[in-house]
Amino acid sequence: MDPLDRLAEPGLDLLRRVDALLAAGVPEGHRVWPLLRRMQVLPGDAVRGFLDLHPAPLAGAGHSVRRLIRGYDDVSTALTDPVLWSGPAASAYGQERAALLRHLDEGPESLVGRLESTAGYADALADWVEGTRLALARTLADILRSAEAVAVVAAMATGTPLRPGPVGPGVADAAEIAARVLAVLCVAYDGAETLLRQWAPSLAESAWRPPVDGRPRYDQTTRVGW
């Protein structure tokens, strides 16, 4: 259990009140508006959804992928064993074997290279989740001790039904809390998009590179017999 898990119950209880106040109206021009438009979700729902994200499964996925690399290393070792025969068949086999070795484990575009990139991406995502959870926990801890939280609880304690209309008591405080929470998550999602852009080229499919033996090869469009 990390700090965010420990703060989940009181934090969500407060954000439930915040969401209810925001549903009744938000001060015009408040800085929360662009955040709400971008996230398309109220802060309580946003935090509730993020609580299901944990770094451990992603880190575990990275470890699992790296374990697969040992199997590819074993295959590569077997392919490098000397061939005790010669002739055209041995030469053709050697070309195919060299191509397969390149495909298995030669550079970042090989299968092993893609596995290493996939594991690295999983590690980067795990770090992103862990960092975001910590930032969100710190923000919630500060909010729970704030004057805005006291005002929101007091406004909801009256039991007066909330109706759309003029901004009532506690709404401005709720908007401020919402802005602080959504700002953290906006930064987090910007970070996730940056990670995807950075890693996407390394996660592309590993294309097979056929052997080249110097002989002319004809595809189906080649016309012969002229």
XYZ file of N, CA and C in Angstrom:
678
model
N 0.851 -1.201 0.000
C 0.000 0.000 0.000
C 0.882 1.245 0.000
N 0.654 2.126 -0.970
C 1.463 3.338 -1.064
C 0.686 4.532 -0.503
N 1.297 5.728 -0.456
C 0.605 6.899 0.106
C -0.743 7.198 -0.541
N -0.866 6.968 -1.847
C -2.148 7.251 -2.504
C -3.225 6.292 -2.019
N -2.881 5.028 -1.831
C -3.858 4.069 -1.311
C -4.321 4.486 0.082
N -3.381 4.966 0.897
C -3.751 5.354 2.265
C -4.641 6.591 2.295
N -4.498 7.438 1.296
C -5.305 8.661 1.250
C -6.578 8.499 0.416
N -6.763 7.320 -0.162
C -7.870 7.130 -1.099
C -9.223 7.374 -0.446
N -9.456 6.785 0.728
C -10.784 6.900 1.334
C -11.134 8.337 1.698
N -10.308 9.057 2.501
C -10.680 10.451 2.801
C -10.633 11.334 1.558
N -9.687 11.047 0.649
C -9.595 11.873 -0.547
C -10.816 11.745 -1.427
N -11.276 10.522 -1.666
C -12.453 10.323 -2.498
C -13.718 10.851 -1.827
N -13.768 10.768 -0.510
C -14.930 11.310 0.198
C -15.026 12.816 -0.015
N -13.886 13.502 0.078
C -13.892 14.944 -0.164
C -14.208 15.244 -1.625
N -13.608 14.495 -2.530
C -13.824 14.773 -3.953
C -15.250 14.450 -4.386
N -15.899 13.540 -3.707
C -17.316 13.301 -3.989
C -18.117 14.564 -3.715
N -17.804 15.262 -2.641
C -18.478 16.534 -2.323
C -18.097 17.607 -3.341
N -16.825 17.609 -3.720
C -16.362 18.578 -4.721
C -17.122 18.380 -6.032
N -17.243 17.137 -6.467
C -17.957 16.858 -7.716
C -19.404 17.330 -7.644
N -20.026 17.102 -6.499
C -21.429 17.509 -6.337
C -21.574 19.026 -6.423
N -20.650 19.751 -5.805
C -20.711 21.211 -5.862
C -20.439 21.727 -7.274
N -19.495 21.108 -7.959
C -19.184 21.544 -9.319
C -20.353 21.291 -10.267
N -21.077 20.206 -10.021
C -22.223 19.898 -10.877
C -23.297 20.979 -10.781
N -23.319 21.699 -9.677
C -24.312 22.758 -9.492
C -23.878 24.076 -10.120
N -22.609 24.193 -10.465
C -22.128 25.430 -11.081
C -20.677 25.698 -10.749
N -19.972 26.278 -11.692
C -18.558 26.610 -11.523
C -18.391 28.105 -11.781
N -17.606 28.785 -10.958
C -17.418 30.228 -11.172
C -16.915 30.530 -12.584
N -17.516 31.491 -13.227
C -17.126 31.862 -14.583
C -15.683 32.361 -14.591
N -14.916 31.891 -15.564
C -13.542 32.338 -15.699
C -12.562 31.651 -14.772
N -13.020 30.727 -13.968
C -12.103 30.045 -13.047
C -11.115 29.183 -13.825
N -9.923 29.018 -13.276
C -8.876 28.263 -13.971
C -9.190 26.772 -14.116
N -10.233 26.314 -13.446
C -10.585 24.908 -13.580
C -11.259 24.608 -14.914
N -11.830 25.625 -15.563
C -12.588 25.383 -16.794
C -11.757 24.711 -17.887
N -10.586 25.252 -18.253
C -9.815 24.573 -19.303
C -9.391 23.153 -18.914
N -9.177 22.927 -17.627
C -8.814 21.586 -17.165
C -9.990 20.624 -17.305
N -11.175 21.097 -16.972
C -12.365 20.259 -17.137
C -12.628 19.950 -18.607
N -12.439 20.959 -19.450
C -12.677 20.734 -20.877
C -11.671 19.727 -21.441
N -10.456 19.814 -20.981
C -9.442 18.896 -21.498
C -9.630 17.481 -20.975
N -9.866 17.329 -19.680
C -9.946 15.999 -19.083
C -11.296 15.341 -19.321
N -12.349 16.161 -19.489
C -13.695 15.627 -19.728
C -14.151 14.712 -18.588
N -13.747 15.044 -17.372
C -14.128 14.234 -16.216
C -13.980 15.082 -14.965
N -14.833 14.826 -13.978
C -14.730 15.519 -12.701
C -13.590 14.913 -11.887
N -13.042 15.679 -10.948
C -11.840 15.204 -10.237
C -12.028 13.900 -9.477
N -13.190 13.700 -8.891
C -13.419 12.464 -8.153
C -13.341 11.247 -9.056
N -13.999 11.328 -10.214
C -13.954 10.219 -11.160
C -12.540 10.020 -11.703
N -11.828 11.134 -11.910
C -10.464 11.033 -12.444
C -9.546 10.305 -11.467
N -9.621 10.652 -10.201
C -8.772 10.005 -9.193
C -9.193 8.559 -8.997
N -10.493 8.314 -9.000
C -10.983 6.940 -8.818
C -10.454 6.026 -9.930
N -10.405 6.533 -11.147
C -9.879 5.748 -12.245
C -8.386 5.512 -12.127
N -7.666 6.499 -11.619
C -6.210 6.354 -11.519
C -5.801 5.420 -10.392
N -6.661 5.254 -9.399
C -6.330 4.370 -8.278
C -6.098 2.932 -8.724
N -6.667 2.544 -9.857
C -6.506 1.177 -10.353
C -5.162 0.955 -11.041
N -4.407 2.044 -11.288
C -3.105 1.917 -11.934
C -2.019 1.749 -10.874
N -1.249 0.669 -10.987
C -0.155 0.400 -10.054
C 1.112 0.083 -10.839
N 2.274 0.464 -10.320
C 3.516 0.222 -11.067
C 3.954 -1.240 -11.084
N 3.598 -2.010 -10.060
C 4.118 -3.378 -9.938
C 3.791 -4.265 -11.144
N 2.546 -4.294 -11.651
C 2.277 -5.141 -12.821
C 3.103 -4.756 -14.043
N 3.338 -3.460 -14.231
C 4.132 -3.026 -15.373
C 5.597 -3.421 -15.200
N 6.121 -3.240 -13.989
C 7.491 -3.662 -13.734
C 7.623 -5.175 -13.898
N 6.614 -5.927 -13.439
C 6.626 -7.375 -13.608
C 6.603 -7.780 -15.071
N 5.856 -7.026 -15.876
C 5.816 -7.318 -17.312
C 7.193 -7.123 -17.933
N 7.895 -6.073 -17.506
C 9.245 -5.845 -18.014
C 10.179 -6.996 -17.679
N 10.093 -7.498 -16.447
C 10.932 -8.636 -16.038
C 10.578 -9.876 -16.857
N 9.289 -10.095 -17.086
C 8.867 -11.273 -17.856
C 9.388 -11.222 -19.286
N 9.341 -10.053 -19.892
C 9.837 -9.911 -21.258
C 11.340 -10.176 -21.305
N 12.060 -9.688 -20.317
C 13.517 -9.911 -20.314
C 13.854 -11.389 -20.155
N 13.012 -12.127 -19.459
C 13.274 -13.564 -19.330
C 13.156 -14.276 -20.677
N 12.317 -13.745 -21.560
C 12.178 -14.344 -22.889
C 13.464 -14.231 -23.697
N 14.252 -13.206 -23.411
C 15.466 -12.977 -24.191
C 16.426 -14.150 -24.063
N 16.435 -14.805 -22.896
C 17.334 -15.947 -22.712
C 17.032 -17.057 -23.720
N 15.756 -17.259 -24.034
C 15.397 -18.267 -25.029
C 15.936 -17.916 -26.407
N 15.875 -16.645 -26.773
C 16.425 -16.222 -28.053
C 17.942 -16.373 -28.066
N 18.582 -16.125 -26.931
C 20.028 -16.313 -26.850
C 20.396 -17.779 -27.071
N 19.599 -18.679 -26.528
C 19.872 -20.117 -26.715
C 19.751 -20.511 -28.186
N 18.719 -19.981 -28.854
C 18.543 -20.286 -30.279
C 19.713 -19.729 -31.088
N 20.129 -18.515 -30.773
C 21.248 -17.909 -31.495
C 22.523 -18.722 -31.306
N 22.732 -19.214 -30.093
C 23.905 -20.045 -29.832
C 23.880 -21.313 -30.675
N 22.703 -21.931 -30.772
C 22.584 -23.145 -31.586
C 22.856 -22.865 -33.050
N 22.441 -21.697 -33.525
C 22.640 -21.371 -34.937
C 24.090 -21.050 -35.279
N 24.879 -20.744 -34.275
C 26.284 -20.423 -34.543
C 27.177 -21.658 -34.502
N 26.623 -22.833 -34.188
C 27.425 -24.065 -34.205
C 27.953 -24.304 -35.616
N 29.204 -24.763 -35.741
C 29.788 -24.971 -37.068
C 29.063 -26.065 -37.853
N 29.010 -25.893 -39.150
C 28.391 -26.861 -40.042
C 29.485 -27.734 -40.659
N 29.380 -29.033 -40.483
C 30.429 -29.955 -40.937
C 30.121 -30.516 -42.318
N 29.660 -29.686 -43.216
C 29.405 -30.115 -44.573
C 29.587 -28.917 -45.488
N 29.705 -29.172 -46.770
C 30.007 -28.113 -47.718
C 29.205 -28.323 -48.999
N 29.379 -27.358 -49.901
C 28.657 -27.435 -51.160
C 27.571 -26.378 -51.261
N 26.824 -26.367 -52.373
C 25.774 -25.355 -52.582
C 24.722 -25.354 -51.479
N 24.339 -26.550 -51.004
C 23.314 -26.599 -49.948
C 23.836 -25.977 -48.661
N 25.098 -26.280 -48.338
C 25.684 -25.699 -47.130
C 25.796 -24.189 -47.252
N 26.137 -23.718 -48.456
C 26.240 -22.277 -48.682
C 24.879 -21.600 -48.529
N 23.838 -22.211 -49.100
C 22.493 -21.644 -48.977
C 22.038 -21.649 -47.525
N 22.351 -22.748 -46.824
C 21.993 -22.815 -45.408
C 22.694 -21.719 -44.618
N 23.984 -21.502 -44.958
C 24.730 -20.462 -44.246
C 24.126 -19.087 -44.430
N 23.648 -18.816 -45.649
C 23.019 -17.517 -45.901
C 21.717 -17.364 -45.111
N 20.918 -18.438 -45.112
C 19.665 -18.380 -44.356
C 19.938 -18.262 -42.858
N 20.943 -18.983 -42.399
C 21.281 -18.927 -40.978
C 21.743 -17.530 -40.582
N 22.568 -16.907 -41.412
C 23.036 -15.552 -41.116
C 21.874 -14.571 -41.063
N 20.927 -14.740 -42.010
C 19.763 -13.850 -42.014
C 18.922 -14.051 -40.756
N 18.762 -15.311 -40.339
C 17.979 -15.586 -39.145
C 18.658 -15.029 -37.899
N 19.972 -15.134 -37.827
C 20.704 -14.576 -36.686
C 20.534 -13.058 -36.625
N 20.589 -12.415 -37.811
C 20.363 -10.963 -37.829
C 18.970 -10.627 -37.321
N 17.996 -11.418 -37.765
C 16.608 -11.165 -37.360
C 16.413 -11.404 -35.863
N 17.108 -12.406 -35.333
C 16.951 -12.727 -33.921
C 17.628 -11.705 -33.017
N 18.887 -11.387 -33.337
C 19.644 -10.608 -32.353
C 20.770 -9.828 -33.010
N 20.404 -8.838 -33.789
C 21.409 -7.950 -34.361
C 20.830 -6.551 -34.458
N 21.098 -5.742 -33.478
C 20.663 -4.352 -33.500
C 19.274 -4.142 -32.912
N 18.874 -2.884 -32.793
C 17.590 -2.553 -32.153
C 16.365 -3.012 -32.927
N 16.501 -3.293 -34.230
C 15.344 -3.723 -35.024
C 15.166 -5.238 -35.029
N 16.059 -5.965 -34.374
C 15.930 -7.421 -34.290
C 14.867 -7.788 -33.256
N 14.554 -9.087 -33.182
C 13.558 -9.528 -32.212
C 14.021 -9.261 -30.788
N 15.284 -9.547 -30.500
C 15.807 -9.268 -29.156
C 15.819 -7.768 -28.890
N 16.174 -6.988 -29.901
C 16.148 -5.537 -29.731
C 14.760 -5.022 -29.402
N 13.743 -5.578 -30.088
C 12.364 -5.160 -29.802
C 11.927 -5.621 -28.406
N 12.357 -6.810 -28.000
C 12.032 -7.272 -26.647
C 12.649 -6.352 -25.604
N 13.887 -5.968 -25.813
C 14.541 -5.066 -24.859
C 13.826 -3.717 -24.811
N 13.395 -3.235 -25.971
C 12.653 -1.968 -26.007
C 11.304 -2.098 -25.298
N 10.625 -3.221 -25.518
C 9.339 -3.443 -24.861
C 9.507 -3.471 -23.347
N 10.557 -4.150 -22.883
C 10.819 -4.188 -21.444
C 11.151 -2.794 -20.920
N 11.928 -2.048 -21.684
C 12.261 -0.687 -21.268
C 11.041 0.215 -21.207
N 10.135 0.037 -22.166
C 8.893 0.826 -22.169
C 8.039 0.480 -20.959
N 7.955 -0.806 -20.622
C 7.199 -1.215 -19.434
C 7.804 -0.598 -18.176
N 9.131 -0.578 -18.085
C 9.797 0.040 -16.936
C 9.498 1.538 -16.867
N 9.545 2.191 -18.036
C 9.270 3.631 -18.067
C 7.836 3.934 -17.633
N 6.892 3.097 -18.065
C 5.502 3.282 -17.648
C 5.342 3.038 -16.154
N 6.055 2.041 -15.633
C 5.991 1.777 -14.188
C 6.501 2.980 -13.405
N 7.591 3.569 -13.868
C 8.118 4.772 -13.198
C 7.129 5.927 -13.298
N 6.466 6.034 -14.470
C 5.472 7.104 -14.650
C 4.307 6.929 -13.688
N 3.804 5.720 -13.557
C 2.690 5.464 -12.639
C 3.116 5.762 -11.202
N 4.291 5.287 -10.825
C 4.752 5.505 -9.449
C 4.916 6.989 -9.154
N 5.520 7.725 -10.093
C 5.708 9.159 -9.885
C 4.397 9.915 -9.827
N 3.452 9.539 -10.686
C 2.156 10.217 -10.696
C 1.373 9.925 -9.420
N 1.400 8.689 -8.977
C 0.701 8.346 -7.737
C 1.271 9.132 -6.556
N 2.588 9.297 -6.529
C 3.201 10.059 -5.441
C 2.807 11.531 -5.518
N 2.834 12.106 -6.730
C 2.442 13.509 -6.889
C 0.983 13.717 -6.512
N 0.125 12.783 -6.905
C -1.293 12.887 -6.585
C -1.518 12.734 -5.087
N -0.777 11.849 -4.450
C -0.907 11.676 -3.002
C -0.491 12.944 -2.265
N 0.593 13.573 -2.687
C 1.042 14.812 -2.042
C -0.006 15.913 -2.201
N -0.592 15.983 -3.398
C -1.616 17.009 -3.631
C -2.843 16.757 -2.755
N -3.286 15.509 -2.680
C -4.443 15.196 -1.840
C -4.157 15.468 -0.370
N -2.938 15.162 0.081
C -2.584 15.417 1.478
C -2.671 16.906 1.792
N -2.170 17.725 0.889
C -2.246 19.179 1.092
C -3.693 19.664 1.053
N -4.484 19.117 0.121
C -5.876 19.542 -0.014
C -6.683 19.182 1.228
N -6.479 17.988 1.760
C -7.249 17.549 2.933
C -6.988 18.426 4.157
N -5.862 19.105 4.180
C -5.540 20.001 5.303
C -5.892 21.450 5.000
N -6.447 21.720 3.832
C -6.628 23.096 3.386
C -7.922 23.720 3.888
N -7.950 25.060 3.830
C -9.162 25.797 4.188
C -10.276 25.513 3.182
N -9.908 25.253 1.916
C -10.918 24.950 0.905
C -11.667 23.659 1.239
N -10.950 22.685 1.762
C -11.600 21.426 2.138
C -12.599 21.655 3.261
N -12.214 22.467 4.232
C -13.128 22.783 5.341
C -14.379 23.467 4.814
N -14.202 24.392 3.863
C -15.345 25.126 3.319
C -16.269 24.202 2.529
N -15.691 23.252 1.787
C -16.508 22.316 1.007
C -17.324 21.420 1.935
N -16.687 20.894 2.971
C -17.399 20.033 3.919
C -18.509 20.807 4.612
N -18.227 22.045 4.991
C -19.240 22.866 5.663
C -20.411 23.157 4.738
N -20.110 23.420 3.450
C -21.181 23.736 2.511
C -22.083 22.532 2.279
N -21.503 21.334 2.254
C -22.292 20.137 2.016
C -23.001 19.661 3.281
N -22.548 20.113 4.442
C -23.131 19.658 5.703
C -24.494 20.281 5.978
N -24.850 21.324 5.255
C -26.131 21.981 5.494
C -27.307 21.123 5.061
N -27.038 20.203 4.107
C -28.118 19.338 3.635
C -29.042 20.010 2.649
N -28.730 21.250 2.254
C -29.566 21.952 1.278
C -29.370 21.346 -0.102
N -30.436 20.949 -0.793
C -30.283 20.369 -2.137
C -29.579 21.340 -3.076
N -28.674 20.810 -3.864
C -27.935 21.639 -4.810
C -28.731 21.765 -6.097
N -28.845 22.990 -6.576
C -29.558 23.233 -7.828
C -28.691 24.106 -8.723
N -28.745 23.865 -10.041
C -28.003 24.740 -10.955
C -28.470 26.172 -10.793
N -27.533 27.086 -10.895
C -27.882 28.487 -10.759
C -26.695 29.287 -10.284
N -26.933 30.388 -9.595
C -25.834 31.210 -9.093
C -24.896 30.387 -8.217
N -23.618 30.746 -8.261
C -22.603 30.034 -7.483
C -22.894 30.181 -6.006
N -23.039 29.018 -5.326
C -23.378 29.033 -3.912
C -22.161 28.860 -3.030
N -22.393 28.703 -1.720
C -21.296 28.541 -0.772
C -20.465 27.293 -1.078
N -19.171 27.437 -0.991
C -18.274 26.305 -1.164
C -17.935 25.974 -2.596
N -18.653 26.548 -3.555
C -18.419 26.178 -4.955
C -17.053 26.672 -5.426
N -16.715 27.902 -5.075
C -15.405 28.421 -5.476
C -14.281 27.600 -4.849
N -14.486 27.156 -3.612
C -13.479 26.318 -2.954
C -13.388 24.954 -3.644
N -14.529 24.411 -4.038
C -14.539 23.137 -4.756
C -13.824 23.267 -6.095
N -14.042 24.392 -6.774
C -13.384 24.613 -8.062
C -11.872 24.691 -7.889
N -11.424 25.297 -6.792
C -9.986 25.396 -6.545
C -9.390 24.016 -6.277
N -10.077 23.203 -5.499
C -9.611 21.830 -5.240
C -9.565 21.037 -6.543
N -10.617 21.178 -7.333
C -10.668 20.452 -8.610
C -9.514 20.854 -9.512
N -9.205 22.143 -9.550
C -8.114 22.622 -10.401
C -6.783 22.023 -9.962
N -6.561 21.912 -8.684
C -5.294 21.367 -8.190
C -5.161 19.879 -8.545
N -6.250 19.154 -8.396
C -6.212 17.720 -8.701
C -6.058 17.486 -10.202
N -6.862 18.166 -10.999
C -6.822 17.954 -12.437
C -5.505 18.429 -13.052
N -4.897 19.455 -12.461
C -3.607 19.934 -12.967
C -2.543 18.847 -12.845
N -2.551 18.129 -11.722
C -1.591 17.031 -11.542
C -1.810 15.953 -12.595
N -3.062 15.601 -12.840
C -3.356 14.544 -13.798
C -3.092 14.986 -15.239
N -3.289 16.257 -15.535
C -2.962 16.752 -16.873
C -1.461 16.622 -17.142
N -0.661 17.006 -16.155
C 0.792 16.858 -16.297
C 1.151 15.388 -16.485
N 0.477 14.518 -15.732
C 0.751 13.084 -15.834
C 0.431 12.560 -17.229
N -0.713 12.943 -17.775
C -1.089 12.435 -19.087
C -0.222 13.029 -20.192
N 0.264 14.251 -19.991
C 1.249 14.791 -20.927
C 2.506 13.920 -20.917
N 2.900 13.505 -19.717
C 4.074 12.643 -19.602
C 3.871 11.307 -20.273
N 2.667 10.738 -20.147
C 2.374 9.456 -20.789
C 2.429 9.578 -22.307
N 1.891 10.672 -22.848
C 1.937 10.873 -24.293
C 3.369 11.062 -24.782
N 4.186 11.743 -23.976
C 5.596 11.913 -24.335
C 6.316 10.573 -24.368
N 6.045 9.732 -23.375
C 6.652 8.398 -23.358
C 6.283 7.603 -24.608
N 5.022 7.655 -24.979
C 4.573 6.903 -26.153
C 5.275 7.399 -27.408
N 5.403 8.717 -27.560
C 6.089 9.255 -28.744
C 7.556 8.839 -28.751
N 8.180 8.856 -27.573
C 9.598 8.516 -27.505
C 9.856 7.042 -27.814
N 8.970 6.175 -27.336
C 9.208 4.747 -27.456
C 8.595 4.117 -28.698
N 7.635 4.795 -29.313
C 6.916 4.186 -30.440
C 7.833 3.653 -31.540
N 8.863 4.408 -31.982
C 9.720 3.860 -33.043
C 10.421 2.564 -32.643
N 10.740 2.420 -31.363
C 11.443 1.219 -30.889
C 10.501 0.048 -30.658
N 9.200 0.288 -30.740
C 8.230 -0.773 -30.487
C 7.585 -1.275 -31.775
N 8.058 -0.775 -32.915
C 7.479 -1.186 -34.189
C 7.796 -2.653 -34.467
N 7.051 -3.231 -35.404
C 7.255 -4.626 -35.758
C 8.662 -4.844 -36.323
N 9.263 -5.950 -35.953
C 10.587 -6.301 -36.474
C 10.419 -6.987 -37.832
N 10.836 -6.307 -38.888
C 10.639 -6.824 -40.246
C 11.733 -7.840 -40.599
N 11.326 -8.889 -41.276
C 12.277 -9.917 -41.731
C 13.115 -9.366 -42.888
N 14.419 -9.513 -42.762
C 15.349 -9.101 -43.824
C 15.900 -10.358 -44.485
N 15.471 -10.652 -45.701
C 15.877 -11.907 -46.344
C 17.366 -11.928 -46.634
N 17.932 -13.118 -46.783
C 19.364 -13.221 -47.089
C 19.662 -12.687 -48.476
N 20.851 -12.174 -48.632
C 21.304 -11.665 -49.925
C 22.526 -12.472 -50.335
N 22.436 -13.176 -51.462
C 23.553 -14.028 -51.879
C 24.215 -13.548 -53.158
N 23.773 -12.391 -53.631
C 24.418 -11.843 -54.818
C 23.822 -12.330 -56.116
N 22.975 -13.349 -56.086
C 22.359 -13.835 -57.311
C 21.105 -13.033 -57.628
N 20.750 -12.840 -58.898
C 19.521 -12.087 -59.232
C 18.296 -12.824 -58.759
N 17.377 -12.108 -58.178
C 16.125 -12.692 -57.720
C 14.985 -12.046 -58.492
N 13.985 -12.811 -58.818
C 12.866 -12.303 -59.611
C 11.598 -12.385 -58.773
N 10.851 -11.309 -58.793
C 9.565 -11.351 -58.112
C 8.489 -11.691 -59.127
N 7.255 -11.651 -58.683
C 6.169 -12.097 -59.559
C 5.943 -11.160 -60.734
N 6.498 -9.956 -60.663
C 6.294 -9.017 -61.770
C 7.393 -9.132 -62.820
N 8.430 -9.936 -62.571
C 9.522 -10.057 -63.511
C 9.071 -10.856 -64.738
N 9.321 -10.351 -65.919
C 8.911 -11.015 -67.147
C 10.136 -11.676 -67.779
N 10.040 -12.938 -68.057
C 11.163 -13.684 -68.614
C 10.791 -14.241 -69.986
N 11.789 -14.705 -70.739
C 11.539 -15.346 -72.020
C 11.534 -14.382 -73.189
N 11.977 -13.141 -72.964
C 12.003 -12.190 -74.070
C 13.245 -12.433 -74.898
